[in-house]
């Protein structure tokens, strides 16, 4: 087995990620590369935590004096309810992805919001202000995406989800987050919505490595004016991103957001500006 960090001692502090499943996660690769680079006596591990064990796992963050953890699918919304305190932005989103253990008090944050914003800025430097957006999905990640789009002045956010009630609940909540019009899209309306919006976001697991590859919306409606943001990622470009680029659209997969949310989480745990190039290289080179 390959060592994760240089030296592990009795002082080494533990960071980690709770997910189910979690074996595909690139977060350990990214964070351990950064910790090694900065010479910090910390190590980051992945823990497969079943939903019924989440409360015990969160309690273990205190018991084991872990500095913090990321939480990912399917724990982001449940974990929020187990915190001692929640950052106002995460509270509004209703989901957390980062827990900071402040001497036994657990604080919940959502770095997906800033991670998404930074990723979009990399392909749309003028931002989403005044643009029409379509978000597919209505889970924890979609809530962060919609919060970011509203915060940055999107004109209208349309939400399509396999389970329509969840899309409705998200659109009703998001109507109160800012000036943006938020509404749901039915399956019948989806092709027209795809064709007419400026920005499309896949916030479902469709496209993740080893998972479903069929596109989450009708890709025959994509055109060269679109900006497509796929939250799914694998070590190579996702099928959706390849298809969108093939149609002349600007498209990015979830790796940039993954890096940018990791940068924000790292800062919360260590107080340091993350070595972003080291983080990027760690997944570009597939260090596992
Ligand atoms: P979640 O809370 O479990 O929500 C999943 C969403 O995807 C729900 O809207 C669900 O619809 C939908 N969905 C799941 N399987 C589907 C399928 N086969 N067909 C159509 N819709 C499906 O998960 P999440 O936290 O929002 O995460 C969603 C995705 O974003 C994950 O793949 C995650 O890895 C990715 N993500 C990436 C980053 C990044 O940094 N790149 C950050 C956060 C999340 P229902 O409501 O109908 O179940």
PDB file of N, CA and C in Angstrom, residues 27-86:
ATOM      1  N   UNK A  27     -11.335  13.678  -3.589  1.00  0.00           N
ATOM      2  CA  UNK A  27     -10.964  14.632  -2.525  1.00  0.00           C
ATOM      3  C   UNK A  27      -9.729  14.189  -1.729  1.00  0.00           C
ATOM      4  N   UNK A  28      -9.570  12.887  -1.393  1.00  0.00           N
ATOM      5  CA  UNK A  28      -8.347  12.499  -0.673  1.00  0.00           C
ATOM      6  C   UNK A  28      -7.080  12.800  -1.474  1.00  0.00           C
ATOM      7  N   UNK A  29      -7.141  12.598  -2.775  1.00  0.00           N
ATOM      8  CA  UNK A  29      -5.978  12.863  -3.629  1.00  0.00           C
ATOM      9  C   UNK A  29      -5.628  14.351  -3.582  1.00  0.00           C
ATOM     10  N   UNK A  30      -6.658  15.175  -3.740  1.00  0.00           N
ATOM     11  CA  UNK A  30      -6.458  16.628  -3.788  1.00  0.00           C
ATOM     12  C   UNK A  30      -5.922  17.151  -2.452  1.00  0.00           C
ATOM     13  N   UNK A  31      -6.590  16.768  -1.356  1.00  0.00           N
ATOM     14  CA  UNK A  31      -6.206  17.330  -0.055  1.00  0.00           C
ATOM     15  C   UNK A  31      -4.865  16.800   0.431  1.00  0.00           C
ATOM     16  N   UNK A  32      -4.604  15.515   0.228  1.00  0.00           N
ATOM     17  CA  UNK A  32      -3.308  14.982   0.687  1.00  0.00           C
ATOM     18  C   UNK A  32      -2.151  15.601  -0.095  1.00  0.00           C
ATOM     19  N   UNK A  33      -2.371  15.879  -1.377  1.00  0.00           N
ATOM     20  CA  UNK A  33      -1.321  16.537  -2.164  1.00  0.00           C
ATOM     21  C   UNK A  33      -1.027  17.916  -1.572  1.00  0.00           C
ATOM     22  N   UNK A  34      -2.096  18.642  -1.214  1.00  0.00           N
ATOM     23  CA  UNK A  34      -1.921  19.989  -0.649  1.00  0.00           C
ATOM     24  C   UNK A  34      -1.279  19.927   0.736  1.00  0.00           C
ATOM     25  N   UNK A  35      -1.720  18.999   1.569  1.00  0.00           N
ATOM     26  CA  UNK A  35      -1.168  18.879   2.930  1.00  0.00           C
ATOM     27  C   UNK A  35       0.324  18.545   2.879  1.00  0.00           C
ATOM     28  N   UNK A  36       0.661  17.625   1.962  1.00  0.00           N
ATOM     29  CA  UNK A  36       2.081  17.249   1.782  1.00  0.00           C
ATOM     30  C   UNK A  36       2.894  18.465   1.347  1.00  0.00           C
ATOM     31  N   UNK A  37       2.330  19.186   0.374  1.00  0.00           N
ATOM     32  CA  UNK A  37       3.053  20.351  -0.165  1.00  0.00           C
ATOM     33  C   UNK A  37       3.302  21.378   0.932  1.00  0.00           C
ATOM     34  N   UNK A  38       2.298  21.595   1.796  1.00  0.00           N
ATOM     35  CA  UNK A  38       2.416  22.611   2.843  1.00  0.00           C
ATOM     36  C   UNK A  38       3.118  22.086   4.100  1.00  0.00           C
ATOM     37  N   UNK A  39       3.468  20.805   4.094  1.00  0.00           N
ATOM     38  CA  UNK A  39       4.186  20.225   5.233  1.00  0.00           C
ATOM     39  C   UNK A  39       3.350  20.171   6.497  1.00  0.00           C
ATOM     40  N   UNK A  40       2.041  20.011   6.351  1.00  0.00           N
ATOM     41  CA  UNK A  40       1.160  19.976   7.528  1.00  0.00           C
ATOM     42  C   UNK A  40       1.040  18.545   8.050  1.00  0.00           C
ATOM     43  N   UNK A  41       0.978  18.417   9.369  1.00  0.00           N
ATOM     44  CA  UNK A  41       0.885  17.095   9.989  1.00  0.00           C
ATOM     45  C   UNK A  41      -0.591  16.681  10.066  1.00  0.00           C
ATOM     46  N   UNK A  42      -1.149  16.487   8.885  1.00  0.00           N
ATOM     47  CA  UNK A  42      -2.565  16.102   8.777  1.00  0.00           C
ATOM     48  C   UNK A  42      -2.697  15.085   7.648  1.00  0.00           C
ATOM     49  N   UNK A  43      -3.715  14.264   7.749  1.00  0.00           N
ATOM     50  CA  UNK A  43      -3.971  13.294   6.689  1.00  0.00           C
ATOM     51  C   UNK A  43      -5.480  13.253   6.435  1.00  0.00           C
ATOM     52  N   UNK A  44      -5.850  12.998   5.181  1.00  0.00           N
ATOM     53  CA  UNK A  44      -7.261  13.059   4.753  1.00  0.00           C
ATOM     54  C   UNK A  44      -7.654  11.685   4.210  1.00  0.00           C
ATOM     55  N   UNK A  45      -8.677  11.088   4.808  1.00  0.00           N
ATOM     56  CA  UNK A  45      -9.109   9.742   4.402  1.00  0.00           C
ATOM     57  C   UNK A  45     -10.590   9.737   4.010  1.00  0.00           C
ATOM     58  N   UNK A  46     -10.961   8.769   3.188  1.00  0.00           N
ATOM     59  CA  UNK A  46     -12.371   8.613   2.783  1.00  0.00           C
ATOM     60  C   UNK A  46     -13.043   7.550   3.639  1.00  0.00           C
ATOM     61  N   UNK A  47     -14.276   7.837   4.100  1.00  0.00           N
ATOM     62  CA  UNK A  47     -15.035   6.904   4.932  1.00  0.00           C
ATOM     63  C   UNK A  47     -16.394   6.658   4.287  1.00  0.00           C
ATOM     64  N   UNK A  48     -16.672   5.394   4.007  1.00  0.00           N
ATOM     65  CA  UNK A  48     -17.983   5.036   3.464  1.00  0.00           C
ATOM     66  C   UNK A  48     -18.947   4.920   4.648  1.00  0.00           C
ATOM     67  N   UNK A  49     -19.842   5.904   4.744  1.00  0.00           N
ATOM     68  CA  UNK A  49     -20.757   5.990   5.890  1.00  0.00           C
ATOM     69  C   UNK A  49     -22.182   5.780   5.386  1.00  0.00           C
ATOM     70  N   UNK A  50     -22.822   4.710   5.828  1.00  0.00           N
ATOM     71  CA  UNK A  50     -24.212   4.457   5.435  1.00  0.00           C
ATOM     72  C   UNK A  50     -25.113   5.510   6.074  1.00  0.00           C
ATOM     73  N   UNK A  51     -26.222   5.865   5.405  1.00  0.00           N
ATOM     74  CA  UNK A  51     -27.072   6.939   5.940  1.00  0.00           C
ATOM     75  C   UNK A  51     -27.473   6.743   7.402  1.00  0.00           C
ATOM     76  N   UNK A  52     -27.767   5.511   7.805  1.00  0.00           N
ATOM     77  CA  UNK A  52     -28.217   5.289   9.189  1.00  0.00           C
ATOM     78  C   UNK A  52     -27.062   5.405  10.195  1.00  0.00           C
ATOM     79  N   UNK A  53     -25.835   5.527   9.709  1.00  0.00           N
ATOM     80  CA  UNK A  53     -24.672   5.660  10.596  1.00  0.00           C
ATOM     81  C   UNK A  53     -24.137   7.095  10.629  1.00  0.00           C
ATOM     82  N   UNK A  54     -24.791   8.004   9.906  1.00  0.00           N
ATOM     83  CA  UNK A  54     -24.218   9.348   9.786  1.00  0.00           C
ATOM     84  C   UNK A  54     -24.084  10.039  11.140  1.00  0.00           C
ATOM     85  N   UNK A  55     -25.106   9.900  12.004  1.00  0.00           N
ATOM     86  CA  UNK A  55     -25.030  10.595  13.295  1.00  0.00           C
ATOM     87  C   UNK A  55     -23.857  10.076  14.134  1.00  0.00           C
ATOM     88  N   UNK A  56     -23.606   8.776  14.074  1.00  0.00           N
ATOM     89  CA  UNK A  56     -22.481   8.198  14.829  1.00  0.00           C
ATOM     90  C   UNK A  56     -21.160   8.698  14.241  1.00  0.00           C
ATOM     91  N   UNK A  57     -21.103   8.748  12.913  1.00  0.00           N
ATOM     92  CA  UNK A  57     -19.872   9.212  12.250  1.00  0.00           C
ATOM     93  C   UNK A  57     -19.605  10.671  12.590  1.00  0.00           C
ATOM     94  N   UNK A  58     -20.650  11.491  12.594  1.00  0.00           N
ATOM     95  CA  UNK A  58     -20.470  12.917  12.919  1.00  0.00           C
ATOM     96  C   UNK A  58     -20.014  13.069  14.373  1.00  0.00           C
ATOM     97  N   UNK A  59     -20.582  12.269  15.258  1.00  0.00           N
ATOM     98  CA  UNK A  59     -20.144  12.308  16.658  1.00  0.00           C
ATOM     99  C   UNK A  59     -18.666  11.927  16.766  1.00  0.00           C
ATOM    100  N   UNK A  60     -18.231  10.993  15.896  1.00  0.00           N
ATOM    101  CA  UNK A  60     -16.827  10.554  15.919  1.00  0.00           C
ATOM    102  C   UNK A  60     -15.870  11.675  15.532  1.00  0.00           C
ATOM    103  N   UNK A  61     -16.343  12.658  14.790  1.00  0.00           N
ATOM    104  CA  UNK A  61     -15.483  13.809  14.466  1.00  0.00           C
ATOM    105  C   UNK A  61     -15.049  14.477  15.772  1.00  0.00           C
ATOM    106  N   UNK A  62     -15.995  14.578  16.714  1.00  0.00           N
ATOM    107  CA  UNK A  62     -15.650  15.144  18.034  1.00  0.00           C
ATOM    108  C   UNK A  62     -14.783  14.160  18.818  1.00  0.00           C
ATOM    109  N   UNK A  63     -15.255  12.915  18.890  1.00  0.00           N
ATOM    110  CA  UNK A  63     -14.582  11.916  19.740  1.00  0.00           C
ATOM    111  C   UNK A  63     -13.124  11.725  19.338  1.00  0.00           C
ATOM    112  N   UNK A  64     -12.878  11.701  18.027  1.00  0.00           N
ATOM    113  CA  UNK A  64     -11.520  11.430  17.526  1.00  0.00           C
ATOM    114  C   UNK A  64     -10.714  12.715  17.314  1.00  0.00           C
ATOM    115  N   UNK A  65     -11.296  13.851  17.730  1.00  0.00           N
ATOM    116  CA  UNK A  65     -10.627  15.160  17.582  1.00  0.00           C
ATOM    117  C   UNK A  65     -10.187  15.400  16.144  1.00  0.00           C
ATOM    118  N   UNK A  66     -11.027  14.963  15.204  1.00  0.00           N
ATOM    119  CA  UNK A  66     -10.732  15.269  13.801  1.00  0.00           C
ATOM    120  C   UNK A  66     -10.827  16.786  13.605  1.00  0.00           C
ATOM    121  N   UNK A  67     -10.015  17.339  12.710  1.00  0.00           N
ATOM    122  CA  UNK A  67     -10.107  18.786  12.453  1.00  0.00           C
ATOM    123  C   UNK A  67     -11.359  19.117  11.649  1.00  0.00           C
ATOM    124  N   UNK A  68     -11.781  18.144  10.825  1.00  0.00           N
ATOM    125  CA  UNK A  68     -12.998  18.376  10.061  1.00  0.00           C
ATOM    126  C   UNK A  68     -13.188  17.319   9.001  1.00  0.00           C
ATOM    127  N   UNK A  69     -14.323  17.396   8.338  1.00  0.00           N
ATOM    128  CA  UNK A  69     -14.604  16.469   7.238  1.00  0.00           C
ATOM    129  C   UNK A  69     -15.403  17.184   6.153  1.00  0.00           C
ATOM    130  N   UNK A  70     -15.303  16.631   4.956  1.00  0.00           N
ATOM    131  CA  UNK A  70     -16.286  16.939   3.909  1.00  0.00           C
ATOM    132  C   UNK A  70     -17.408  15.916   4.024  1.00  0.00           C
ATOM    133  N   UNK A  71     -18.616  16.330   3.659  1.00  0.00           N
ATOM    134  CA  UNK A  71     -19.705  15.353   3.526  1.00  0.00           C
ATOM    135  C   UNK A  71     -20.210  15.430   2.094  1.00  0.00           C
ATOM    136  N   UNK A  72     -20.466  14.272   1.526  1.00  0.00           N
ATOM    137  CA  UNK A  72     -20.946  14.253   0.147  1.00  0.00           C
ATOM    138  C   UNK A  72     -22.163  13.348   0.045  1.00  0.00           C
ATOM    139  N   UNK A  73     -22.589  13.087  -1.189  1.00  0.00           N
ATOM    140  CA  UNK A  73     -23.806  12.308  -1.450  1.00  0.00           C
ATOM    141  C   UNK A  73     -23.828  11.055  -0.587  1.00  0.00           C
ATOM    142  N   UNK A  74     -24.892  10.735   0.143  1.00  0.00           N
ATOM    143  CA  UNK A  74     -26.179  11.434   0.204  1.00  0.00           C
ATOM    144  C   UNK A  74     -26.374  12.207   1.507  1.00  0.00           C
ATOM    145  N   UNK A  75     -25.296  12.726   2.101  1.00  0.00           N
ATOM    146  CA  UNK A  75     -25.372  13.212   3.489  1.00  0.00           C
ATOM    147  C   UNK A  75     -25.511  14.723   3.661  1.00  0.00           C
ATOM    148  N   UNK A  76     -25.453  15.488   2.559  1.00  0.00           N
ATOM    149  CA  UNK A  76     -25.277  16.928   2.719  1.00  0.00           C
ATOM    150  C   UNK A  76     -26.419  17.619   3.467  1.00  0.00           C
ATOM    151  N   UNK A  77     -27.633  17.128   3.243  1.00  0.00           N
ATOM    152  CA  UNK A  77     -28.768  17.785   3.893  1.00  0.00           C
ATOM    153  C   UNK A  77     -28.945  17.282   5.333  1.00  0.00           C
ATOM    154  N   UNK A  78     -28.784  15.974   5.539  1.00  0.00           N
ATOM    155  CA  UNK A  78     -28.944  15.411   6.886  1.00  0.00           C
ATOM    156  C   UNK A  78     -27.861  15.931   7.823  1.00  0.00           C
ATOM    157  N   UNK A  79     -26.638  16.041   7.314  1.00  0.00           N
ATOM    158  CA  UNK A  79     -25.517  16.458   8.171  1.00  0.00           C
ATOM    159  C   UNK A  79     -25.754  17.849   8.747  1.00  0.00           C
ATOM    160  N   UNK A  80     -26.408  18.706   7.969  1.00  0.00           N
ATOM    161  CA  UNK A  80     -26.658  20.075   8.444  1.00  0.00           C
ATOM    162  C   UNK A  80     -27.403  20.051   9.786  1.00  0.00           C
ATOM    163  N   UNK A  81     -28.340  19.116   9.906  1.00  0.00           N
ATOM    164  CA  UNK A  81     -29.158  19.065  11.122  1.00  0.00           C
ATOM    165  C   UNK A  81     -28.369  18.542  12.330  1.00  0.00           C
ATOM    166  N   UNK A  82     -27.166  18.027  12.113  1.00  0.00           N
ATOM    167  CA  UNK A  82     -26.361  17.481  13.209  1.00  0.00           C
ATOM    168  C   UNK A  82     -25.297  18.463  13.697  1.00  0.00           C
ATOM    169  N   UNK A  83     -25.290  19.691  13.120  1.00  0.00           N
ATOM    170  CA  UNK A  83     -24.269  20.675  13.471  1.00  0.00           C
ATOM    171  C   UNK A  83     -24.636  21.470  14.727  1.00  0.00           C
ATOM    172  N   UNK A  84     -23.608  21.996  15.420  1.00  0.00           N
ATOM    173  CA  UNK A  84     -23.849  22.915  16.532  1.00  0.00           C
ATOM    174  C   UNK A  84     -24.181  24.301  16.008  1.00  0.00           C
ATOM    175  N   UNK A  85     -23.604  24.624  14.844  1.00  0.00           N
ATOM    176  CA  UNK A  85     -23.861  25.928  14.242  1.00  0.00           C
ATOM    177  C   UNK A  85     -23.666  25.792  12.724  1.00  0.00           C
ATOM    178  N   UNK A  86     -24.384  26.613  11.978  1.00  0.00           N
ATOM    179  CA  UNK A  86     -24.301  26.513  10.516  1.00  0.00           C
ATOM    180  C   UNK A  86     -24.097  27.912   9.949  1.00  0.00           C
TER     181      UNK A  86
END
